[in-house]
């Protein structure tokens, strides 16, 4: 007997031990690291932090309070979201510094890029913006003139790639956006609108009403995440609530938060304000037919952006 599902807050312990090394000197950016994780990836993280930030961490493979504090210092220094979690952006920046492709400060990075020619590789297709109020710049450096600003979810045409930047066209403007602020495929969860939008090659292919975490009590975490499809599953037992869901698609592995059907939640719950007093425990609830469709569409790892 299936019951009304509210999100579990469990640790997926097997995940901590299944991360394999890709390169001795770089981190895997397709997996997230946060407090409580253990293993070789954490050792690499600690080594890079010691080299770049002088944190003097014990390279023991245990992501504890000191490692989290050093990650937060790193994020603050490089103008990243300060949450102590090594996600896509933090991981990419750490790898860039550890391999010597970036210098030690943001200003030096900009000067370095502007002082040498970067080969432009022709690309085609479309992408969407996955950052809030993203600057479109005249050249591929953070010191370049800002031509315009684009909002989260905006579709842009890809022209070419220059290092870590894409040359794009939006409206009548041609300029550059950093690659970490664009995605060809992404899911955006808009909490204020209580809707999910699935984009593929810059086009909206699916939308759904959702119920997110109860406001101020179990808020669905704002941010950018990677949904690893190897962890999606059918007929999954959520141990925390001793209940089953037909479709489970986690995107914040360390907190057991994901998309899933909520069999006992009536259609009348899917309004713009229901989450303010009767939301989930952090997960994104969906009607079963929509959860099924999303499950089928997710055939590759996909960026998930949760916005207020």
C-alpha positions as protocol buffer text, in pm:
chain_id: "A"
residue {
  index: 1
  type: UNK
  ca { x: 0 y: 0 z: 0 }
}
residue {
  index: 2
  type: UNK
  ca { x: 161 y: 324 z: -114 }
}
residue {
  index: 3
  type: UNK
  ca { x: 127 y: 628 z: 110 }
}
residue {
  index: 4
  type: UNK
  ca { x: 165 y: 1000 z: 56 }
}
residue {
  index: 5
  type: UNK
  ca { x: 535 y: 1059 z: 12 }
}
residue {
  index: 6
  type: UNK
  ca { x: 737 y: 1328 z: 171 }
}
residue {
  index: 7
  type: UNK
  ca { x: 1109 y: 1329 z: 102 }
}
residue {
  index: 8
  type: UNK
  ca { x: 1350 y: 1109 z: 287 }
}
residue {
  index: 9
  type: UNK
  ca { x: 1658 y: 1249 z: 456 }
}
residue {
  index: 10
  type: UNK
  ca { x: 1888 y: 950 z: 430 }
}
residue {
  index: 11
  type: UNK
  ca { x: 2252 y: 898 z: 357 }
}
residue {
  index: 12
  type: UNK
  ca { x: 2313 y: 685 z: 53 }
}
residue {
  index: 13
  type: UNK
  ca { x: 2611 y: 515 z: 210 }
}
residue {
  index: 14
  type: UNK
  ca { x: 2700 y: 294 z: -84 }
}
residue {
  index: 15
  type: UNK
  ca { x: 2756 y: 609 z: -291 }
}
residue {
  index: 16
  type: UNK
  ca { x: 3044 y: 714 z: -70 }
}
residue {
  index: 17
  type: UNK
  ca { x: 3246 y: 410 z: -169 }
}
residue {
  index: 18
  type: UNK
  ca { x: 3172 y: 378 z: -541 }
}
residue {
  index: 19
  type: UNK
  ca { x: 3357 y: 686 z: -670 }
}
residue {
  index: 20
  type: UNK
  ca { x: 3651 y: 574 z: -880 }
}
residue {
  index: 21
  type: UNK
  ca { x: 3956 y: 774 z: -973 }
}
residue {
  index: 22
  type: UNK
  ca { x: 3980 y: 925 z: -1322 }
}
residue {
  index: 23
  type: UNK
  ca { x: 4312 y: 1099 z: -1292 }
}
residue {
  index: 24
  type: UNK
  ca { x: 4564 y: 1111 z: -1010 }
}
residue {
  index: 25
  type: UNK
  ca { x: 4579 y: 1491 z: -1010 }
}
residue {
  index: 26
  type: UNK
  ca { x: 4217 y: 1592 z: -1078 }
}
residue {
  index: 27
  type: UNK
  ca { x: 3879 y: 1551 z: -915 }
}
residue {
  index: 28
  type: UNK
  ca { x: 3578 y: 1389 z: -1076 }
}
residue {
  index: 29
  type: UNK
  ca { x: 3329 y: 1668 z: -1143 }
}
residue {
  index: 30
  type: UNK
  ca { x: 3039 y: 1433 z: -1217 }
}
residue {
  index: 31
  type: UNK
  ca { x: 3011 y: 1350 z: -847 }
}
residue {
  index: 32
  type: UNK
  ca { x: 2950 y: 1579 z: -550 }
}
residue {
  index: 33
  type: UNK
  ca { x: 3156 y: 1588 z: -232 }
}
residue {
  index: 34
  type: UNK
  ca { x: 3033 y: 1725 z: 99 }
}
residue {
  index: 35
  type: UNK
  ca { x: 3080 y: 1683 z: 472 }
}
residue {
  index: 36
  type: UNK
  ca { x: 3066 y: 1316 z: 571 }
}
residue {
  index: 37
  type: UNK
  ca { x: 3210 y: 1176 z: 250 }
}
residue {
  index: 38
  type: UNK
  ca { x: 3520 y: 955 z: 259 }
}
residue {
  index: 39
  type: UNK
  ca { x: 3757 y: 810 z: 4 }
}
residue {
  index: 40
  type: UNK
  ca { x: 4027 y: 879 z: -252 }
}
residue {
  index: 41
  type: UNK
  ca { x: 3840 y: 1171 z: -408 }
}
residue {
  index: 42
  type: UNK
  ca { x: 3837 y: 1346 z: -70 }
}
residue {
  index: 43
  type: UNK
  ca { x: 4213 y: 1287 z: -39 }
}
residue {
  index: 44
  type: UNK
  ca { x: 4266 y: 1454 z: -376 }
}
residue {
  index: 45
  type: UNK
  ca { x: 4042 y: 1741 z: -269 }
}
residue {
  index: 46
  type: UNK
  ca { x: 4239 y: 1791 z: 52 }
}
residue {
  index: 47
  type: UNK
  ca { x: 4569 y: 1787 z: -137 }
}
residue {
  index: 48
  type: UNK
  ca { x: 4450 y: 2049 z: -387 }
}
residue {
  index: 49
  type: UNK
  ca { x: 4313 y: 2268 z: -106 }
}
residue {
  index: 50
  type: UNK
  ca { x: 4643 y: 2249 z: 79 }
}
residue {
  index: 51
  type: UNK
  ca { x: 4831 y: 2352 z: -237 }
}
residue {
  index: 52
  type: UNK
  ca { x: 4598 y: 2634 z: -338 }
}
residue {
  index: 53
  type: UNK
  ca { x: 4475 y: 2767 z: -2 }
}
residue {
  index: 54
  type: UNK
  ca { x: 4745 y: 2660 z: 246 }
}
residue {
  index: 55
  type: UNK
  ca { x: 4484 y: 2496 z: 469 }
}
residue {
  index: 56
  type: UNK
  ca { x: 4726 y: 2242 z: 620 }
}
residue {
  index: 57
  type: UNK
  ca { x: 4459 y: 1971 z: 618 }
}
residue {
  index: 58
  type: UNK
  ca { x: 4536 y: 1611 z: 707 }
}
residue {
  index: 59
  type: UNK
  ca { x: 4510 y: 1418 z: 380 }
}
residue {
  index: 60
  type: UNK
  ca { x: 4309 y: 1139 z: 539 }
}
residue {
  index: 61
  type: UNK
  ca { x: 4019 y: 1108 z: 296 }
}
residue {
  index: 62
  type: UNK
  ca { x: 3762 y: 1221 z: 555 }
}
residue {
  index: 63
  type: UNK
  ca { x: 3549 y: 1524 z: 465 }
}
residue {
  index: 64
  type: UNK
  ca { x: 3513 y: 1681 z: 809 }
}
residue {
  index: 65
  type: UNK
  ca { x: 3453 y: 2029 z: 951 }
}
residue {
  index: 66
  type: UNK
  ca { x: 3803 y: 2157 z: 870 }
}
residue {
  index: 67
  type: UNK
  ca { x: 3781 y: 2040 z: 509 }
}
residue {
  index: 68
  type: UNK
  ca { x: 3438 y: 2204 z: 474 }
}
residue {
  index: 69
  type: UNK
  ca { x: 3572 y: 2530 z: 619 }
}
residue {
  index: 70
  type: UNK
  ca { x: 3860 y: 2529 z: 370 }
}
residue {
  index: 71
  type: UNK
  ca { x: 3619 y: 2459 z: 81 }
}
residue {
  index: 72
  type: UNK
  ca { x: 3410 y: 2758 z: 193 }
}
residue {
  index: 73
  type: UNK
  ca { x: 3721 y: 2979 z: 203 }
}
residue {
  index: 74
  type: UNK
  ca { x: 3810 y: 2863 z: -147 }
}
residue {
  index: 75
  type: UNK
  ca { x: 3459 y: 2936 z: -274 }
}
residue {
  index: 76
  type: UNK
  ca { x: 3463 y: 3283 z: -121 }
}
residue {
  index: 77
  type: UNK
  ca { x: 3804 y: 3359 z: -275 }
}
residue {
  index: 78
  type: UNK
  ca { x: 3695 y: 3257 z: -623 }
}
residue {
  index: 79
  type: UNK
  ca { x: 3346 y: 3411 z: -608 }
}
residue {
  index: 80
  type: UNK
  ca { x: 3161 y: 3080 z: -604 }
}
residue {
  index: 81
  type: UNK
  ca { x: 2851 y: 2988 z: -406 }
}
residue {
  index: 82
  type: UNK
  ca { x: 2975 y: 2948 z: -47 }
}
residue {
  index: 83
  type: UNK
  ca { x: 2804 y: 2628 z: 67 }
}
residue {
  index: 84
  type: UNK
  ca { x: 3096 y: 2400 z: 155 }
}
residue {
  index: 85
  type: UNK
  ca { x: 2989 y: 2151 z: -113 }
}
residue {
  index: 86
  type: UNK
  ca { x: 3222 y: 2057 z: -397 }
}
residue {
  index: 87
  type: UNK
  ca { x: 2982 y: 2072 z: -690 }
}
residue {
  index: 88
  type: UNK
  ca { x: 3038 y: 2128 z: -1061 }
}
residue {
  index: 89
  type: UNK
  ca { x: 3164 y: 2487 z: -1043 }
}
residue {
  index: 90
  type: UNK
  ca { x: 3386 y: 2441 z: -737 }
}
residue {
  index: 91
  type: UNK
  ca { x: 3528 y: 2116 z: -876 }
}
residue {
  index: 92
  type: UNK
  ca { x: 3608 y: 2274 z: -1212 }
}
residue {
  index: 93
  type: UNK
  ca { x: 3786 y: 2567 z: -1049 }
}
residue {
  index: 94
  type: UNK
  ca { x: 3987 y: 2336 z: -821 }
}
residue {
  index: 95
  type: UNK
  ca { x: 4094 y: 2124 z: -1118 }
}
residue {
  index: 96
  type: UNK
  ca { x: 4187 y: 2429 z: -1322 }
}
residue {
  index: 97
  type: UNK
  ca { x: 4411 y: 2555 z: -1044 }
}
residue {
  index: 98
  type: UNK
  ca { x: 4567 y: 2217 z: -971 }
}
residue {
  index: 99
  type: UNK
  ca { x: 4660 y: 2161 z: -1336 }
}
residue {
  index: 100
  type: UNK
  ca { x: 4801 y: 2510 z: -1374 }
}
residue {
  index: 101
  type: UNK
  ca { x: 4550 y: 2630 z: -1633 }
}
residue {
  index: 102
  type: UNK
  ca { x: 4446 y: 2916 z: -1403 }
}
residue {
  index: 103
  type: UNK
  ca { x: 4656 y: 3147 z: -1192 }
}
residue {
  index: 104
  type: UNK
  ca { x: 4590 y: 3209 z: -824 }
}
residue {
  index: 105
  type: UNK
  ca { x: 4343 y: 3498 z: -842 }
}
residue {
  index: 106
  type: UNK
  ca { x: 4041 y: 3589 z: -1053 }
}
residue {
  index: 107
  type: UNK
  ca { x: 4210 y: 3907 z: -1180 }
}
residue {
  index: 108
  type: UNK
  ca { x: 4519 y: 3712 z: -1282 }
}
residue {
  index: 109
  type: UNK
  ca { x: 4295 y: 3463 z: -1461 }
}
residue {
  index: 110
  type: UNK
  ca { x: 4136 y: 3742 z: -1662 }
}
residue {
  index: 111
  type: UNK
  ca { x: 4471 y: 3897 z: -1749 }
}
residue {
  index: 112
  type: UNK
  ca { x: 4611 y: 3561 z: -1850 }
}
residue {
  index: 113
  type: UNK
  ca { x: 4322 y: 3490 z: -2085 }
}
residue {
  index: 114
  type: UNK
  ca { x: 4332 y: 3832 z: -2241 }
}
residue {
  index: 115
  type: UNK
  ca { x: 4707 y: 3820 z: -2297 }
}
residue {
  index: 116
  type: UNK
  ca { x: 4701 y: 3523 z: -2531 }
}
residue {
  index: 117
  type: UNK
  ca { x: 4495 y: 3413 z: -2825 }
}
residue {
  index: 118
  type: UNK
  ca { x: 4247 y: 3135 z: -2766 }
}
residue {
  index: 119
  type: UNK
  ca { x: 4148 y: 2912 z: -3053 }
}
residue {
  index: 120
  type: UNK
  ca { x: 3781 y: 2936 z: -3149 }
}
residue {
  index: 121
  type: UNK
  ca { x: 3616 y: 2605 z: -3226 }
}
residue {
  index: 122
  type: UNK
  ca { x: 3299 y: 2630 z: -3430 }
}
residue {
  index: 123
  type: UNK
  ca { x: 2990 y: 2482 z: -3259 }
}
residue {
  index: 124
  type: UNK
  ca { x: 2620 y: 2477 z: -3339 }
}
residue {
  index: 125
  type: UNK
  ca { x: 2290 y: 2437 z: -3165 }
}
residue {
  index: 126
  type: UNK
  ca { x: 2131 y: 2607 z: -2868 }
}
residue {
  index: 127
  type: UNK
  ca { x: 2172 y: 2617 z: -2492 }
}
residue {
  index: 128
  type: UNK
  ca { x: 1996 y: 2775 z: -2198 }
}
residue {
  index: 129
  type: UNK
  ca { x: 2136 y: 3000 z: -1930 }
}
residue {
  index: 130
  type: UNK
  ca { x: 2169 y: 2823 z: -1592 }
}
residue {
  index: 131
  type: UNK
  ca { x: 2276 y: 3122 z: -1383 }
}
residue {
  index: 132
  type: UNK
  ca { x: 2088 y: 3424 z: -1254 }
}
residue {
  index: 133
  type: UNK
  ca { x: 2146 y: 3750 z: -1444 }
}
residue {
  index: 134
  type: UNK
  ca { x: 2441 y: 3624 z: -1649 }
}
residue {
  index: 135
  type: UNK
  ca { x: 2663 y: 3878 z: -1820 }
}
residue {
  index: 136
  type: UNK
  ca { x: 2723 y: 3857 z: -2195 }
}
residue {
  index: 137
  type: UNK
  ca { x: 3070 y: 4005 z: -2251 }
}
residue {
  index: 138
  type: UNK
  ca { x: 3245 y: 4153 z: -2551 }
}
residue {
  index: 139
  type: UNK
  ca { x: 3539 y: 3914 z: -2518 }
}
residue {
  index: 140
  type: UNK
  ca { x: 3633 y: 3593 z: -2333 }
}
residue {
  index: 141
  type: UNK
  ca { x: 3753 y: 3753 z: -2009 }
}
residue {
  index: 142
  type: UNK
  ca { x: 3579 y: 3863 z: -1691 }
}
residue {
  index: 143
  type: UNK
  ca { x: 3728 y: 4210 z: -1737 }
}
residue {
  index: 144
  type: UNK
  ca { x: 3569 y: 4256 z: -2078 }
}
residue {
  index: 145
  type: UNK
  ca { x: 3283 y: 4499 z: -2144 }
}
residue {
  index: 146
  type: UNK
  ca { x: 2934 y: 4376 z: -2055 }
}
residue {
  index: 147
  type: UNK
  ca { x: 2710 y: 4392 z: -2361 }
}
residue {
  index: 148
  type: UNK
  ca { x: 2387 y: 4274 z: -2200 }
}
residue {
  index: 149
  type: UNK
  ca { x: 2254 y: 4053 z: -1921 }
}
residue {
  index: 150
  type: UNK
  ca { x: 2041 y: 3741 z: -1964 }
}
residue {
  index: 151
  type: UNK
  ca { x: 1815 y: 3564 z: -1715 }
}
residue {
  index: 152
  type: UNK
  ca { x: 1805 y: 3204 z: -1598 }
}
residue {
  index: 153
  type: UNK
  ca { x: 1632 y: 2982 z: -1857 }
}
residue {
  index: 154
  type: UNK
  ca { x: 1700 y: 3214 z: -2151 }
}
residue {
  index: 155
  type: UNK
  ca { x: 1770 y: 3037 z: -2481 }
}
residue {
  index: 156
  type: UNK
  ca { x: 2088 y: 3137 z: -2667 }
}
residue {
  index: 157
  type: UNK
  ca { x: 2239 y: 3030 z: -3000 }
}
residue {
  index: 158
  type: UNK
  ca { x: 2588 y: 2879 z: -2982 }
}
residue {
  index: 159
  type: UNK
  ca { x: 2843 y: 3007 z: -3234 }
}
residue {
  index: 160
  type: UNK
  ca { x: 3187 y: 2893 z: -3117 }
}
residue {
  index: 161
  type: UNK
  ca { x: 3389 y: 2789 z: -2813 }
}
residue {
  index: 162
  type: UNK
  ca { x: 3699 y: 2973 z: -2693 }
}
residue {
  index: 163
  type: UNK
  ca { x: 3868 y: 2803 z: -2399 }
}
residue {
  index: 164
  type: UNK
  ca { x: 3619 y: 2812 z: -2110 }
}
residue {
  index: 165
  type: UNK
  ca { x: 3384 y: 3051 z: -2290 }
}
residue {
  index: 166
  type: UNK
  ca { x: 3113 y: 3020 z: -2553 }
}
residue {
  index: 167
  type: UNK
  ca { x: 3047 y: 3283 z: -2815 }
}
residue {
  index: 168
  type: UNK
  ca { x: 2670 y: 3313 z: -2835 }
}
residue {
  index: 169
  type: UNK
  ca { x: 2395 y: 3512 z: -2996 }
}
residue {
  index: 170
  type: UNK
  ca { x: 2094 y: 3633 z: -2800 }
}
residue {
  index: 171
  type: UNK
  ca { x: 1856 y: 3865 z: -2982 }
}
residue {
  index: 172
  type: UNK
  ca { x: 2074 y: 4096 z: -3189 }
}
residue {
  index: 173
  type: UNK
  ca { x: 2371 y: 4070 z: -2951 }
}
residue {
  index: 174
  type: UNK
  ca { x: 2675 y: 3850 z: -3005 }
}
residue {
  index: 175
  type: UNK
  ca { x: 2911 y: 3800 z: -2714 }
}
residue {
  index: 176
  type: UNK
  ca { x: 3066 y: 3556 z: -2468 }
}
residue {
  index: 177
  type: UNK
  ca { x: 2934 y: 3359 z: -2170 }
}
residue {
  index: 178
  type: UNK
  ca { x: 3136 y: 3123 z: -1948 }
}
residue {
  index: 179
  type: UNK
  ca { x: 3063 y: 2760 z: -2027 }
}
residue {
  index: 180
  type: UNK
  ca { x: 2965 y: 2675 z: -1667 }
}
residue {
  index: 181
  type: UNK
  ca { x: 2672 y: 2916 z: -1699 }
}
residue {
  index: 182
  type: UNK
  ca { x: 2523 y: 2738 z: -2001 }
}
residue {
  index: 183
  type: UNK
  ca { x: 2376 y: 2392 z: -2060 }
}
residue {
  index: 184
  type: UNK
  ca { x: 2230 y: 2224 z: -2365 }
}
residue {
  index: 185
  type: UNK
  ca { x: 2019 y: 2001 z: -2138 }
}
residue {
  index: 186
  type: UNK
  ca { x: 1889 y: 2107 z: -1798 }
}
residue {
  index: 187
  type: UNK
  ca { x: 1598 y: 2091 z: -1557 }
}
residue {
  index: 188
  type: UNK
  ca { x: 1493 y: 2412 z: -1382 }
}
residue {
  index: 189
  type: UNK
  ca { x: 1270 y: 2391 z: -1075 }
}
residue {
  index: 190
  type: UNK
  ca { x: 1102 y: 2726 z: -1007 }
}
residue {
  index: 191
  type: UNK
  ca { x: 989 y: 2726 z: -646 }
}
residue {
  index: 192
  type: UNK
  ca { x: 790 y: 3050 z: -666 }
}
residue {
  index: 193
  type: UNK
  ca { x: 598 y: 2913 z: -964 }
}
residue {
  index: 194
  type: UNK
  ca { x: 590 y: 2550 z: -838 }
}
residue {
  index: 195
  type: UNK
  ca { x: 683 y: 2423 z: -1183 }
}
residue {
  index: 196
  type: UNK
  ca { x: 952 y: 2211 z: -1341 }
}
residue {
  index: 197
  type: UNK
  ca { x: 1093 y: 2289 z: -1686 }
}
residue {
  index: 198
  type: UNK
  ca { x: 1300 y: 2036 z: -1881 }
}
residue {
  index: 199
  type: UNK
  ca { x: 1518 y: 2178 z: -2161 }
}
residue {
  index: 200
  type: UNK
  ca { x: 1697 y: 1981 z: -2432 }
}
residue {
  index: 201
  type: UNK
  ca { x: 1920 y: 2158 z: -2683 }
}
residue {
  index: 202
  type: UNK
  ca { x: 1777 y: 2483 z: -2551 }
}
residue {
  index: 203
  type: UNK
  ca { x: 1415 y: 2384 z: -2621 }
}
residue {
  index: 204
  type: UNK
  ca { x: 1148 y: 2319 z: -2359 }
}
residue {
  index: 205
  type: UNK
  ca { x: 1047 y: 1955 z: -2401 }
}
residue {
  index: 206
  type: UNK
  ca { x: 851 y: 1901 z: -2080 }
}
residue {
  index: 207
  type: UNK
  ca { x: 686 y: 2102 z: -1802 }
}
residue {
  index: 208
  type: UNK
  ca { x: 517 y: 1983 z: -1487 }
}
residue {
  index: 209
  type: UNK
  ca { x: 350 y: 2120 z: -1177 }
}
residue {
  index: 210
  type: UNK
  ca { x: 536 y: 2020 z: -861 }
}
residue {
  index: 211
  type: UNK
  ca { x: 521 y: 2048 z: -484 }
}
residue {
  index: 212
  type: UNK
  ca { x: 855 y: 2138 z: -327 }
}
residue {
  index: 213
  type: UNK
  ca { x: 967 y: 2140 z: 37 }
}
residue {
  index: 214
  type: UNK
  ca { x: 753 y: 2311 z: 300 }
}
residue {
  index: 215
  type: UNK
  ca { x: 859 y: 2674 z: 306 }
}
residue {
  index: 216
  type: UNK
  ca { x: 1077 y: 2771 z: 601 }
}
residue {
  index: 217
  type: UNK
  ca { x: 1066 y: 2417 z: 742 }
}
residue {
  index: 218
  type: UNK
  ca { x: 1197 y: 2172 z: 482 }
}
residue {
  index: 219
  type: UNK
  ca { x: 1297 y: 2402 z: 195 }
}
residue {
  index: 220
  type: UNK
  ca { x: 1413 y: 2234 z: -123 }
}
residue {
  index: 221
  type: UNK
  ca { x: 1779 y: 2348 z: -143 }
}
residue {
  index: 222
  type: UNK
  ca { x: 1848 y: 2630 z: -387 }
}
residue {
  index: 223
  type: UNK
  ca { x: 2143 y: 2571 z: -620 }
}
residue {
  index: 224
  type: UNK
  ca { x: 2284 y: 2383 z: -916 }
}
residue {
  index: 225
  type: UNK
  ca { x: 2323 y: 2005 z: -907 }
}
residue {
  index: 226
  type: UNK
  ca { x: 2400 y: 1708 z: -1130 }
}
residue {
  index: 227
  type: UNK
  ca { x: 2139 y: 1435 z: -1161 }
}
residue {
  index: 228
  type: UNK
  ca { x: 2332 y: 1115 z: -1218 }
}
residue {
  index: 229
  type: UNK
  ca { x: 2095 y: 879 z: -1398 }
}
residue {
  index: 230
  type: UNK
  ca { x: 2277 y: 573 z: -1267 }
}
residue {
  index: 231
  type: UNK
  ca { x: 2098 y: 640 z: -937 }
}
residue {
  index: 232
  type: UNK
  ca { x: 1745 y: 676 z: -1071 }
}
residue {
  index: 233
  type: UNK
  ca { x: 1527 y: 377 z: -994 }
}
residue {
  index: 234
  type: UNK
  ca { x: 1178 y: 231 z: -1007 }
}
residue {
  index: 235
  type: UNK
  ca { x: 969 y: 93 z: -719 }
}
residue {
  index: 236
  type: UNK
  ca { x: 1207 y: 233 z: -461 }
}
residue {
  index: 237
  type: UNK
  ca { x: 1168 y: 192 z: -87 }
}
residue {
  index: 238
  type: UNK
  ca { x: 1225 y: 520 z: 98 }
}
residue {
  index: 239
  type: UNK
  ca { x: 1342 y: 385 z: 430 }
}
residue {
  index: 240
  type: UNK
  ca { x: 1300 y: 705 z: 631 }
}
residue {
  index: 241
  type: UNK
  ca { x: 923 y: 692 z: 581 }
}
residue {
  index: 242
  type: UNK
  ca { x: 889 y: 319 z: 516 }
}
residue {
  index: 243
  type: UNK
  ca { x: 707 y: 381 z: 192 }
}
residue {
  index: 244
  type: UNK
  ca { x: 749 y: 312 z: -177 }
}
residue {
  index: 245
  type: UNK
  ca { x: 757 y: 534 z: -484 }
}
residue {
  index: 246
  type: UNK
  ca { x: 733 y: 421 z: -844 }
}
residue {
  index: 247
  type: UNK
  ca { x: 989 y: 668 z: -983 }
}
residue {
  index: 248
  type: UNK
  ca { x: 1289 y: 797 z: -789 }
}
residue {
  index: 249
  type: UNK
  ca { x: 1536 y: 1046 z: -943 }
}
residue {
  index: 250
  type: UNK
  ca { x: 1778 y: 1188 z: -682 }
}
residue {
  index: 251
  type: UNK
  ca { x: 1980 y: 1502 z: -750 }
}
residue {
  index: 252
  type: UNK
  ca { x: 2116 y: 1594 z: -403 }
}
residue {
  index: 253
  type: UNK
  ca { x: 2265 y: 1259 z: -310 }
}
residue {
  index: 254
  type: UNK
  ca { x: 2414 y: 1365 z: 24 }
}
residue {
  index: 255
  type: UNK
  ca { x: 2069 y: 1466 z: 155 }
}
residue {
  index: 256
  type: UNK
  ca { x: 1849 y: 1211 z: -20 }
}
residue {
  index: 257
  type: UNK
  ca { x: 1660 y: 1473 z: -220 }
}
residue {
  index: 258
  type: UNK
  ca { x: 1515 y: 1408 z: -562 }
}
residue {
  index: 259
  type: UNK
  ca { x: 1213 y: 1398 z: -793 }
}
residue {
  index: 260
  type: UNK
  ca { x: 947 y: 1135 z: -724 }
}
residue {
  index: 261
  type: UNK
  ca { x: 579 y: 1055 z: -756 }
}
residue {
  index: 262
  type: UNK
  ca { x: 358 y: 1124 z: -456 }
}
residue {
  index: 263
  type: UNK
  ca { x: 75 y: 876 z: -491 }
}
residue {
  index: 264
  type: UNK
  ca { x: -142 y: 1002 z: -206 }
}
residue {
  index: 265
  type: UNK
  ca { x: -106 y: 1371 z: -288 }
}
residue {
  index: 266
  type: UNK
  ca { x: -424 y: 1485 z: -472 }
}
residue {
  index: 267
  type: UNK
  ca { x: -413 y: 1696 z: -789 }
}
residue {
  index: 268
  type: UNK
  ca { x: -554 y: 1989 z: -589 }
}
residue {
  index: 269
  type: UNK
  ca { x: -221 y: 2011 z: -399 }
}
residue {
  index: 270
  type: UNK
  ca { x: -35 y: 2121 z: -711 }
}
residue {
  index: 271
  type: UNK
  ca { x: -90 y: 2493 z: -676 }
}
residue {
  index: 272
  type: UNK
  ca { x: 148 y: 2789 z: -647 }
}
residue {
  index: 273
  type: UNK
  ca { x: 112 y: 2822 z: -271 }
}
residue {
  index: 274
  type: UNK
  ca { x: 45 y: 2472 z: -135 }
}
residue {
  index: 275
  type: UNK
  ca { x: 414 y: 2422 z: -56 }
}
residue {
  index: 276
  type: UNK
  ca { x: 405 y: 2718 z: 184 }
}
residue {
  index: 277
  type: UNK
  ca { x: 209 y: 2513 z: 442 }
}
residue {
  index: 278
  type: UNK
  ca { x: 202 y: 2149 z: 322 }
}
residue {
  index: 279
  type: UNK
  ca { x: 504 y: 2079 z: 107 }
}
residue {
  index: 280
  type: UNK
  ca { x: 746 y: 1788 z: 106 }
}
residue {
  index: 281
  type: UNK
  ca { x: 1045 y: 1729 z: 333 }
}
residue {
  index: 282
  type: UNK
  ca { x: 1269 y: 1875 z: 62 }
}
residue {
  index: 283
  type: UNK
  ca { x: 1204 y: 1656 z: -239 }
}
residue {
  index: 284
  type: UNK
  ca { x: 1016 y: 1760 z: -552 }
}
residue {
  index: 285
  type: UNK
  ca { x: 679 y: 1581 z: -555 }
}
residue {
  index: 286
  type: UNK
  ca { x: 512 y: 1509 z: -888 }
}
residue {
  index: 287
  type: UNK
  ca { x: 194 y: 1342 z: -1007 }
}
residue {
  index: 288
  type: UNK
  ca { x: 268 y: 986 z: -1110 }
}
residue {
  index: 289
  type: UNK
  ca { x: 207 y: 1040 z: -1482 }
}
residue {
  index: 290
  type: UNK
  ca { x: 453 y: 1330 z: -1486 }
}
residue {
  index: 291
  type: UNK
  ca { x: 713 y: 1150 z: -1276 }
}
residue {
  index: 292
  type: UNK
  ca { x: 692 y: 860 z: -1522 }
}
residue {
  index: 293
  type: UNK
  ca { x: 744 y: 1092 z: -1818 }
}
residue {
  index: 294
  type: UNK
  ca { x: 1040 y: 1265 z: -1654 }
}
residue {
  index: 295
  type: UNK
  ca { x: 1192 y: 926 z: -1568 }
}
residue {
  index: 296
  type: UNK
  ca { x: 1172 y: 818 z: -1933 }
}
residue {
  index: 297
  type: UNK
  ca { x: 1316 y: 1146 z: -2062 }
}
residue {
  index: 298
  type: UNK
  ca { x: 1618 y: 1126 z: -1832 }
}
residue {
  index: 299
  type: UNK
  ca { x: 1849 y: 921 z: -2053 }
}
residue {
  index: 300
  type: UNK
  ca { x: 2170 y: 1105 z: -1962 }
}
residue {
  index: 301
  type: UNK
  ca { x: 2319 y: 1293 z: -1667 }
}
residue {
  index: 302
  type: UNK
  ca { x: 2146 y: 1629 z: -1646 }
}
residue {
  index: 303
  type: UNK
  ca { x: 2202 y: 1961 z: -1470 }
}
residue {
  index: 304
  type: UNK
  ca { x: 1930 y: 2052 z: -1220 }
}
residue {
  index: 305
  type: UNK
  ca { x: 1886 y: 2414 z: -1114 }
}
residue {
  index: 306
  type: UNK
  ca { x: 1656 y: 2495 z: -822 }
}
residue {
  index: 307
  type: UNK
  ca { x: 1560 y: 2862 z: -801 }
}
residue {
  index: 308
  type: UNK
  ca { x: 1341 y: 3062 z: -563 }
}
